[in-house]
Coordinates of C-alpha atoms and ligand atoms in Angstrom, one line a residue:
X1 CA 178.5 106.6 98.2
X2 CA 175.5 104.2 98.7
X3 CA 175.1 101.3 96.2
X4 CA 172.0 101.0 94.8
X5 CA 170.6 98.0 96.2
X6 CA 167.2 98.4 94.6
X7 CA 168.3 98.7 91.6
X8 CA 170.9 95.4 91.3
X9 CA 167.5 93.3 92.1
X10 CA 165.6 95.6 89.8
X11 CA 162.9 96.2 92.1
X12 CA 161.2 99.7 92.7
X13 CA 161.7 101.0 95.9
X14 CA 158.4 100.2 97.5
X15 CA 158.5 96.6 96.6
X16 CA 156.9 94.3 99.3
X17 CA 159.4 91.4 100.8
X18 CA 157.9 88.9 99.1
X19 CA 158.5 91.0 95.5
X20 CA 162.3 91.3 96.8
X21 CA 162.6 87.7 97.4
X22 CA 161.0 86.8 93.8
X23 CA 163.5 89.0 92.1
X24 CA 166.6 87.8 93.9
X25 CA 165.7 84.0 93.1
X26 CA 165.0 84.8 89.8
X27 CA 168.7 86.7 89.6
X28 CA 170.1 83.6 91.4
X29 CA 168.8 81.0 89.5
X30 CA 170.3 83.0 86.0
X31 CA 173.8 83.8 87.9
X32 CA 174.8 81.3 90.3
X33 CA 178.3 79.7 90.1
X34 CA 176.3 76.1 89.8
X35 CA 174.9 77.1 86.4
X36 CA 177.1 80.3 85.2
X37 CA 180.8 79.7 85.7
X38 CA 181.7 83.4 84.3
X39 CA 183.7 85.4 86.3
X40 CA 181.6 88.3 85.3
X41 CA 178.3 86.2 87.0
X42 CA 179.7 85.4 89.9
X43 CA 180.2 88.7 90.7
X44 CA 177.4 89.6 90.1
X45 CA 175.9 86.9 92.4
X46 CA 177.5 88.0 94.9
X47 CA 176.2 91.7 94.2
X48 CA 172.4 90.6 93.8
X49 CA 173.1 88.0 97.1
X50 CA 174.4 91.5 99.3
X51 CA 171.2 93.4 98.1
X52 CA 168.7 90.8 99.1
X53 CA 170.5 90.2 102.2
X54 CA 170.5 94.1 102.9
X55 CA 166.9 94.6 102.1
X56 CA 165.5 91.7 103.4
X57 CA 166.4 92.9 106.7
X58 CA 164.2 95.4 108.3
X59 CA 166.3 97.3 109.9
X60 CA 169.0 97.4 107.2
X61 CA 166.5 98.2 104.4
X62 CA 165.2 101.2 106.8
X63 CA 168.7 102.3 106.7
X64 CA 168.8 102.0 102.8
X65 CA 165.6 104.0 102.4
X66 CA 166.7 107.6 104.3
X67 CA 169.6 107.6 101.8
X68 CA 172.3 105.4 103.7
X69 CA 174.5 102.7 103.2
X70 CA 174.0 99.8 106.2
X71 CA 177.2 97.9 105.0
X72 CA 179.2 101.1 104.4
X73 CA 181.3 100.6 107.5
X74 CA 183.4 98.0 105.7
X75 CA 181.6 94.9 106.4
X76 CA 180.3 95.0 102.9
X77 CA 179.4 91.0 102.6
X78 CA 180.4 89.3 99.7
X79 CA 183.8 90.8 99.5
X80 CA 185.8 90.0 96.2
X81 CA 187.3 86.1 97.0
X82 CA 184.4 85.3 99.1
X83 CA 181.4 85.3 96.6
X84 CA 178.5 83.9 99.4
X85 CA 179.9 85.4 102.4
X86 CA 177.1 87.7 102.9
X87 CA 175.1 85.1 103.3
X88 CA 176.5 82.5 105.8
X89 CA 177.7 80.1 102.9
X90 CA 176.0 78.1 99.9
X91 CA 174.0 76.0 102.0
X92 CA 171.5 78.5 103.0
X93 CA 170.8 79.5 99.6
X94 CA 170.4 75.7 98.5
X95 CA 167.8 75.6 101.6
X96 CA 165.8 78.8 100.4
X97 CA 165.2 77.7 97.6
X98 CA 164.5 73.9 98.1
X99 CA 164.1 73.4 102.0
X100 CA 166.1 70.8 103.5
X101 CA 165.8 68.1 100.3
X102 CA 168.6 69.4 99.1
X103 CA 172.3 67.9 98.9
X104 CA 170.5 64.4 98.1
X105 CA 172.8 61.9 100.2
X106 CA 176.1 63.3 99.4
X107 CA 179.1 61.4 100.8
X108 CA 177.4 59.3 103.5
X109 CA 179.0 55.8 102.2
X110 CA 177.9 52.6 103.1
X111 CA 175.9 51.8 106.2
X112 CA 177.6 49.3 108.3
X113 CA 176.0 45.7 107.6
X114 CA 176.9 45.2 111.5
X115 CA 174.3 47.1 113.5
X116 CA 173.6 47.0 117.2
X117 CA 170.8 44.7 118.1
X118 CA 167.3 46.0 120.1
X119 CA 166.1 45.7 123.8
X120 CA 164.0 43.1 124.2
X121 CA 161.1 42.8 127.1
X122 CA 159.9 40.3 128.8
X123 CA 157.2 39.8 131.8
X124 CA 157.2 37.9 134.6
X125 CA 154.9 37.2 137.2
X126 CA 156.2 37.7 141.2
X127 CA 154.3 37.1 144.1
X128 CA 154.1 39.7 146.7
X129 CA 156.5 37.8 148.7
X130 CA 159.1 37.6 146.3
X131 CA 158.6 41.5 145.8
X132 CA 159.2 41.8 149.3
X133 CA 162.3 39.9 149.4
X134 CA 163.8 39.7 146.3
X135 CA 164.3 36.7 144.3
X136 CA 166.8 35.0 141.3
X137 CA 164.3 34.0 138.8
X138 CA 165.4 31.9 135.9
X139 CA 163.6 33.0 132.7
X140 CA 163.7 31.7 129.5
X141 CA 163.9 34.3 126.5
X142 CA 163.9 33.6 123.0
X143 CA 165.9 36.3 121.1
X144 CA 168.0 36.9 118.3
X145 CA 172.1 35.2 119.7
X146 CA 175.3 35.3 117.7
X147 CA 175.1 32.4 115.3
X148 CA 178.0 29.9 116.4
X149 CA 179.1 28.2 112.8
X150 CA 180.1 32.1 111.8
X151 CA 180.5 34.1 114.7
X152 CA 178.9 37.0 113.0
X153 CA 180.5 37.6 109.8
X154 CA 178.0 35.7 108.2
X155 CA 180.5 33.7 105.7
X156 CA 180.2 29.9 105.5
X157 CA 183.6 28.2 106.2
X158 CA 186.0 29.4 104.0
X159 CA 183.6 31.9 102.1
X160 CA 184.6 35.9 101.8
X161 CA 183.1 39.3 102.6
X162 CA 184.0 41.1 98.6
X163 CA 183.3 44.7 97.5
X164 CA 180.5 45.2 95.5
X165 CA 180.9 45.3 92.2
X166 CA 177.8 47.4 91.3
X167 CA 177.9 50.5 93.6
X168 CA 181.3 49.9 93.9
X169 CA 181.7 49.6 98.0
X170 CA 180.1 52.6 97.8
X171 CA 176.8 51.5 99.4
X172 CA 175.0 53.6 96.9
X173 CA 174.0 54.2 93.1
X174 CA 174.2 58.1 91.9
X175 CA 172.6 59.2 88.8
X176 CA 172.7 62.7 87.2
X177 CA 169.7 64.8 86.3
X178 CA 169.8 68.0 84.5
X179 CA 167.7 71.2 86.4
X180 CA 167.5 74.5 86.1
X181 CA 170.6 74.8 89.0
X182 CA 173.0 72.5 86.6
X183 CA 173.7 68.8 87.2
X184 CA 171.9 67.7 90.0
X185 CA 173.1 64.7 91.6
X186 CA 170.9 62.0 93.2
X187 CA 171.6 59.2 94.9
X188 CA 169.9 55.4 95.9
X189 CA 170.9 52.5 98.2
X190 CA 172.3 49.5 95.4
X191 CA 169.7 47.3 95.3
X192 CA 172.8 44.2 94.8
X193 CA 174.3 44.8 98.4
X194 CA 171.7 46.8 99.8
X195 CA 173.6 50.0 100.8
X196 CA 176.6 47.7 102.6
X197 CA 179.1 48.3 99.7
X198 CA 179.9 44.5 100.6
X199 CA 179.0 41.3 99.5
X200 CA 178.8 37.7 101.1
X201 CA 179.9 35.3 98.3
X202 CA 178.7 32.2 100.5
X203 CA 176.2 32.8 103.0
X204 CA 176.7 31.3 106.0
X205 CA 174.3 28.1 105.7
X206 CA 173.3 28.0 109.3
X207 CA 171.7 32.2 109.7
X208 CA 171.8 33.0 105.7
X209 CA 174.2 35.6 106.4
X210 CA 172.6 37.6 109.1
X211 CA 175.4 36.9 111.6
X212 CA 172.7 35.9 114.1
X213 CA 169.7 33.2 114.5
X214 CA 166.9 32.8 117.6
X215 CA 167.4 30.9 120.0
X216 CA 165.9 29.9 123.7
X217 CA 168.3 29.9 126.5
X218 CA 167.6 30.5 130.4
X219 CA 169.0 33.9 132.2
X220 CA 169.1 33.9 135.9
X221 CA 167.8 37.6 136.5
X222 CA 168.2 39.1 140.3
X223 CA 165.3 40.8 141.7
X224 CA 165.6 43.3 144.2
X225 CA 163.9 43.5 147.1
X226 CA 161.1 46.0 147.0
X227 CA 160.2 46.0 143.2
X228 CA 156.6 46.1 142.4
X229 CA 154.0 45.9 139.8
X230 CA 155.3 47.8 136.3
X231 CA 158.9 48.2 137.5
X232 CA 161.3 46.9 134.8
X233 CA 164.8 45.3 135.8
X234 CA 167.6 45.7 133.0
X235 CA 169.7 43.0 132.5
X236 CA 172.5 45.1 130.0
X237 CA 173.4 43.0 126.6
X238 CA 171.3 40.0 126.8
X239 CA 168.5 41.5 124.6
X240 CA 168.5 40.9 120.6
X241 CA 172.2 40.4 119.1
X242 CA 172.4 42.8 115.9
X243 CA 172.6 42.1 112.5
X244 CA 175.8 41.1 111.2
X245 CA 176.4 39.6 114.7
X246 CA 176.4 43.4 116.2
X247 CA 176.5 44.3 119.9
X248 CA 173.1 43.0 121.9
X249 CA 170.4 45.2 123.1
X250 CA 169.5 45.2 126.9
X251 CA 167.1 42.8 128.2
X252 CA 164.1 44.1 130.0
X253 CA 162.2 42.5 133.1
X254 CA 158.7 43.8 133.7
X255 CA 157.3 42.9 137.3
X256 CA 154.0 41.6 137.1
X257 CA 153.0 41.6 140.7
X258 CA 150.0 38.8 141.9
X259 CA 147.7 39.8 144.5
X260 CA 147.5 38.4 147.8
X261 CA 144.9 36.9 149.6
X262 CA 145.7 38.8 153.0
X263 CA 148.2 42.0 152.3
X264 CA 147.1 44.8 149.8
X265 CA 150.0 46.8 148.9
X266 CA 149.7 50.5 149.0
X267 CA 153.2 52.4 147.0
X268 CA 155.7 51.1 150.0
X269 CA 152.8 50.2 152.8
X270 CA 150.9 47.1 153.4
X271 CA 147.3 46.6 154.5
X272 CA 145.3 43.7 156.5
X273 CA 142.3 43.2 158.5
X274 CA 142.6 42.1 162.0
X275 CA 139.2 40.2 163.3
X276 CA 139.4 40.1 167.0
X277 CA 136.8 38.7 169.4
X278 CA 134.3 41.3 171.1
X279 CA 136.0 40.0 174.7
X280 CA 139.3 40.8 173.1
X281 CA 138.5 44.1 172.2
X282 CA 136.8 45.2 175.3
X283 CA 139.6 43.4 177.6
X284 CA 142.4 44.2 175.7
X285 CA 145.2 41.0 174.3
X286 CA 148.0 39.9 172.2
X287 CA 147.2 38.8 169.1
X288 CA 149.3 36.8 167.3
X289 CA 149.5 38.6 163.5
X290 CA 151.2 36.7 160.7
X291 CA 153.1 39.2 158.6
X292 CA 154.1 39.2 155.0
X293 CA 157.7 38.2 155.7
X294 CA 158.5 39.1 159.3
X295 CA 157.3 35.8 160.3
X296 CA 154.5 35.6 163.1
X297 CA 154.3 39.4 165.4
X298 CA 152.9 39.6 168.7
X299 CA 149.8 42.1 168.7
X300 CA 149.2 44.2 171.3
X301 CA 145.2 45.2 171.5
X302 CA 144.4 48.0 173.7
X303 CA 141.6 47.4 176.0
X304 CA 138.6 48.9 174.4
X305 CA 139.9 48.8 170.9
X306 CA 137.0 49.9 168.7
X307 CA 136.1 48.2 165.6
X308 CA 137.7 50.5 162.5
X309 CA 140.7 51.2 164.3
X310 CA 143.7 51.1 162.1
X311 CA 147.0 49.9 164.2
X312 CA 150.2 51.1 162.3
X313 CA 153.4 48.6 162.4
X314 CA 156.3 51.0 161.4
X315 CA 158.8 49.8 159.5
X316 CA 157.0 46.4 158.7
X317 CA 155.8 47.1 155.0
X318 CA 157.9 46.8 151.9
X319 CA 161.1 47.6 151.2
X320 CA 161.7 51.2 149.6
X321 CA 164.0 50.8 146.3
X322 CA 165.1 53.8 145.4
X323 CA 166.0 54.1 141.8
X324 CA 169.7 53.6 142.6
X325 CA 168.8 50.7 143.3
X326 CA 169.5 50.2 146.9
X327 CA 167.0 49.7 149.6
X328 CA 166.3 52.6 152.0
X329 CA 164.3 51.3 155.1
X330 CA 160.9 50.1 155.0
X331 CA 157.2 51.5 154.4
X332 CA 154.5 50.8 157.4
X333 CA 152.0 47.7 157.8
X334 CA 148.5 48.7 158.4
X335 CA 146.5 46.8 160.4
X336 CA 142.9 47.2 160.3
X337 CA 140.8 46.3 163.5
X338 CA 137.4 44.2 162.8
X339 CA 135.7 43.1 165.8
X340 CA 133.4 40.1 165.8
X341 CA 130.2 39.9 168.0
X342 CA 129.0 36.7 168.9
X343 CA 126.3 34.8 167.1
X344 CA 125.8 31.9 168.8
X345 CA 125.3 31.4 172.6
X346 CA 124.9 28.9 174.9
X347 CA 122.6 29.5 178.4
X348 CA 125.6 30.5 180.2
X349 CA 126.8 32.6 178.1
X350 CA 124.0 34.8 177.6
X351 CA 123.6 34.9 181.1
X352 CA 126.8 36.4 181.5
X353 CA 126.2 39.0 179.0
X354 CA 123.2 39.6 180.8
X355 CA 124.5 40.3 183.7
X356 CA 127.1 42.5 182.3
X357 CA 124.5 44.6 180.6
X358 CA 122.8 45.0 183.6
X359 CA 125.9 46.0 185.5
X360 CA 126.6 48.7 182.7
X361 CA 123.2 49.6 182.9
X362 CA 122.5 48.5 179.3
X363 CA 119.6 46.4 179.6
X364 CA 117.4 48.3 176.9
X365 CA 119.9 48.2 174.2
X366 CA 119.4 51.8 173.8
X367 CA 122.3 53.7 175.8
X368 CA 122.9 57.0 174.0
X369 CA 120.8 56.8 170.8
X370 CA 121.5 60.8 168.6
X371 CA 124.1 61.5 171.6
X372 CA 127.0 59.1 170.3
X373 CA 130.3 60.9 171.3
X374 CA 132.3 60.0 168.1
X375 CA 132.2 57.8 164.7
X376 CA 130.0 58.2 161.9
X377 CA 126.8 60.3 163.4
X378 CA 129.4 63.0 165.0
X379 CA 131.3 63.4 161.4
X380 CA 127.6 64.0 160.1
X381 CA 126.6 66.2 162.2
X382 CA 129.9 68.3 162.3
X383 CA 129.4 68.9 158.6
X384 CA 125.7 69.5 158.3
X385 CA 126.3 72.2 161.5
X386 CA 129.0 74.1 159.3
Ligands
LIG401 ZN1 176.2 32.2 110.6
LIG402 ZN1 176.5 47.6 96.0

C-alpha cells in the first residue's frame, strides 16, 4: 500500500516545494535525535526525513501523485536501525539547514607551532651577455634562517616546551550554547598558547621563541644560459625558514635583463645594424662583425647589397632554454644592412664618381624616376592597383 507521504509532512497535496521544505524543517527541528532522544521521535524523523526526500524529488513525487509508491520496491530509505539513511547521513541535514557553518571546528586539535617557511624573491640584474652564456652570481638575500642558539625549538638552554594548561594541549577553547537543535558546541583558538596546545616556559632569548631570526648571507645561484628578462630561477629551500624553525621555502631569482648598446634581443633572435661604405656595398667585401659572444665573424657582403637588407646568421642568436632546463640549439642573429654615402670629398674623388656616373650614364641624377623596379614606390603601387 502507498504511505502517505503528504500527510506525515502535513502538507496538502498541491503544496509548492518550497511549502514541502518549510514543513519538513519545521518537523525536523521538533523531532530530531539532537533535541528529542524518544525512541518514538526518532522514528518519526526518519518517517518525515523519507517523505521530504520522496517528494522533493520530481520524479518521485510524480510517482506519488498517480497513486504509487516510488520506494515500494524495498529501498524504502530510512529503514528501522538506520534512522538518516534516506538521506545520505546527518551531515546533509546539518548543511540544509545552516549551510556549511555548521560542525564549528570539531576535533581539528592543535595547529603545529612548526610550519613550513615561504618563497622568497629576489631580482637581479644580468647583462645580455651573461644571459647569453650563463653566469654564477653571488647574491645576497636577507631572509628568515634557523636561529643557531636553539635550533628551532625555540627554548633557551635548558628551558621546556609544556602543555598548556588552559586549553589543555588541545589548541582550542569550547564553550556550549543552548539552540533550538540542543547543545551547540563552539569552539576558539586559546588565546594563552595561541592554538599550539604548547607552551615555551623560557623563550629562547636570541628569536623570542620563533625558532628562526633574519639574517644576510650570500648564495651562489647558477644561471643558465639562455634566460632572459622575467624568467625566474628556483633555488629549492633557501627561501624563508618557518616558524618554529620549519622547513624553508624556495628562493626565487627573477632575471632582469639590461639592454645593449648594439644587440636587441627578439624571444631567441638577436638584432644589429651593419653600416657598410657605399664602395663596399656596390663591390661586395668581408666585413668583420663583432658578435654578442661568438667573438669577431667574418661578413660576407654581396656585391650590390642594398641598403635595408637584412643578412640572417643561423644559429648565432641566443641559446633556446627549454623549460627542462636544458639548452636546445640556438635562435638566429639578424643583421641589418645600412649603407653610408659619402659626405665629404676631395677633387679626386669626385672626379672619380664623376666619371662613374658618366660611364653608368647617370649624369642627371634622375635614372628611373616613377619606374623604380622594387622598394618602397613598387609596394605602393601594388596595393593602391588592388
Ligand atoms: Zn632561538
Ligand atoms: Zn592553550
Amino acid at each position: 500500500m502507498a504511505r502517505d507521504y503528504y500527510g506525515i509532512l502535513g502538507v496538502p497535496k498541491n503544496a509548492s516545494d518550497q511549502e514541502i521544505k518549510r514543513a519538513y524543517r519545521k518537523l525536523a527541528r521538533e523531532l530530531h535525535p539532537d533535541v528529542n532522544p524518544s525512541e518514538d521521535a526518532q522514528h518519526k524523523f526518519s518517517e518525515v526525513t523519507t517523505a521530504y526526500e520522496v517528494l522533493s524529488d520530481p520524479q518521485k513525487r510524480k510517482i506519488v501523485d498517480l497513486g504509487g509508491d516510488p520506494l515500494d520496491n524495498g529501498a524504502r530509505a530510512g529503514g528501522a536501525g538506520d534512522p538518516f539513511g534516506g538521506f545520505g547521513g546527518l551531515g546533509d541535514i546539518m548543511d540544509a539547514f545552516f549551510g556549511a557553518a555548521t560542525g564549528g571546528g570539531r576535533g581539528r586539535g592543535p595547529r603545529s607551532r612548526v610550519q613550513p617557511g615561504s618563497d622568497a624573491l629576489i631580482r637581479i640584474s644580468l647583462s645580455l651577455e651573461e644571459c647569453a652564456t650563463g653566469v654564477d652570481k653571488e647574491i645576497t638575500v636577507d631572509t628568515a634562517v634557523l636561529c643557531d642558539q636553539c635550533h628551532g625549538n625555540g627554548t633557551a638552554p635548558g628551558g621546556t616546551v609544556k602543555t598548556c594548561d588552559t586549553c589543555g594541549g588541545q589548541g582550542e577553547i569550547q564553550s556550549v550554547q543552548r539552540s533550538f537543535l540542543g547543545q551547540v558546541v563552539t569552539s576558539r583558538p586559546c588565546p594563552v598558547c595561541r592554538g599550539f596546545g604548547e607552551v615555551i616556559t623560557d623563550p629562547c632569548r636570541q628569536c623570542g621563541g620563533d625558532g628562526r631570526v633574519r639574517a644576510r648571507r650570500s648564495v651562489t645561484a647558477k644561471i643558465p644560459a639562455g634566460v632572459g628578462d622575467g624568467m625566474r630561477i628556483r633555488l629549492s629551500a633557501q627561501g624563508e625558514v618557518g616558524p618554529g624553525g620549519g622547513p624553508a621555502g624556495d628562493l626565487y631569482i627573477e632575471v632582469d635583463e639590461e639592454p645593449h648598446e648594439v644587440f636587441v634581443r627578439e624571444g631567441h633572435d638577436l638584432h644589429c645594424n651593419l653600416r657598410i661604405p657605399m664602395t663596399a656595398a656596390a663591390l661586395g667585401a668581408t666585413v668583420p662583425l663583432e658578435t654578442l659572444i661568438d667573438g669577431e665573424y667574418e661578413l660576407s657582403v654581396d656585391p650590390g647589397t642594398q641598403a635595408g637588407t637584412e643578412l640572417v646568421l643561423a644559429g648565432m642568436g641566443m641559446p633556446r632554454l627549454r623549460s627542462s632546463g636544458r639548452v636546445d640549439g640556438r635562435g638566429d642573429l639578424h643583421v641589418h644592412v645600412d649603407v653610408t654615402v659619402p659626405t665629404k670629398l676631395d677633387d679626386a674623388q669626385r672626379e672619380l664618381l664623376q666619371q662613374l656616373a658618366q660611364l653608368r650614364g647617370e649624369e642627371s641624377g634622375m635614372t628611373s624616376n616613377g619606374r623604380h623596379q622594387g622598394g618602397l614606390f613598387s609596394k605602393l603601387r601594388a596595393k593602391s592597383h588592388k
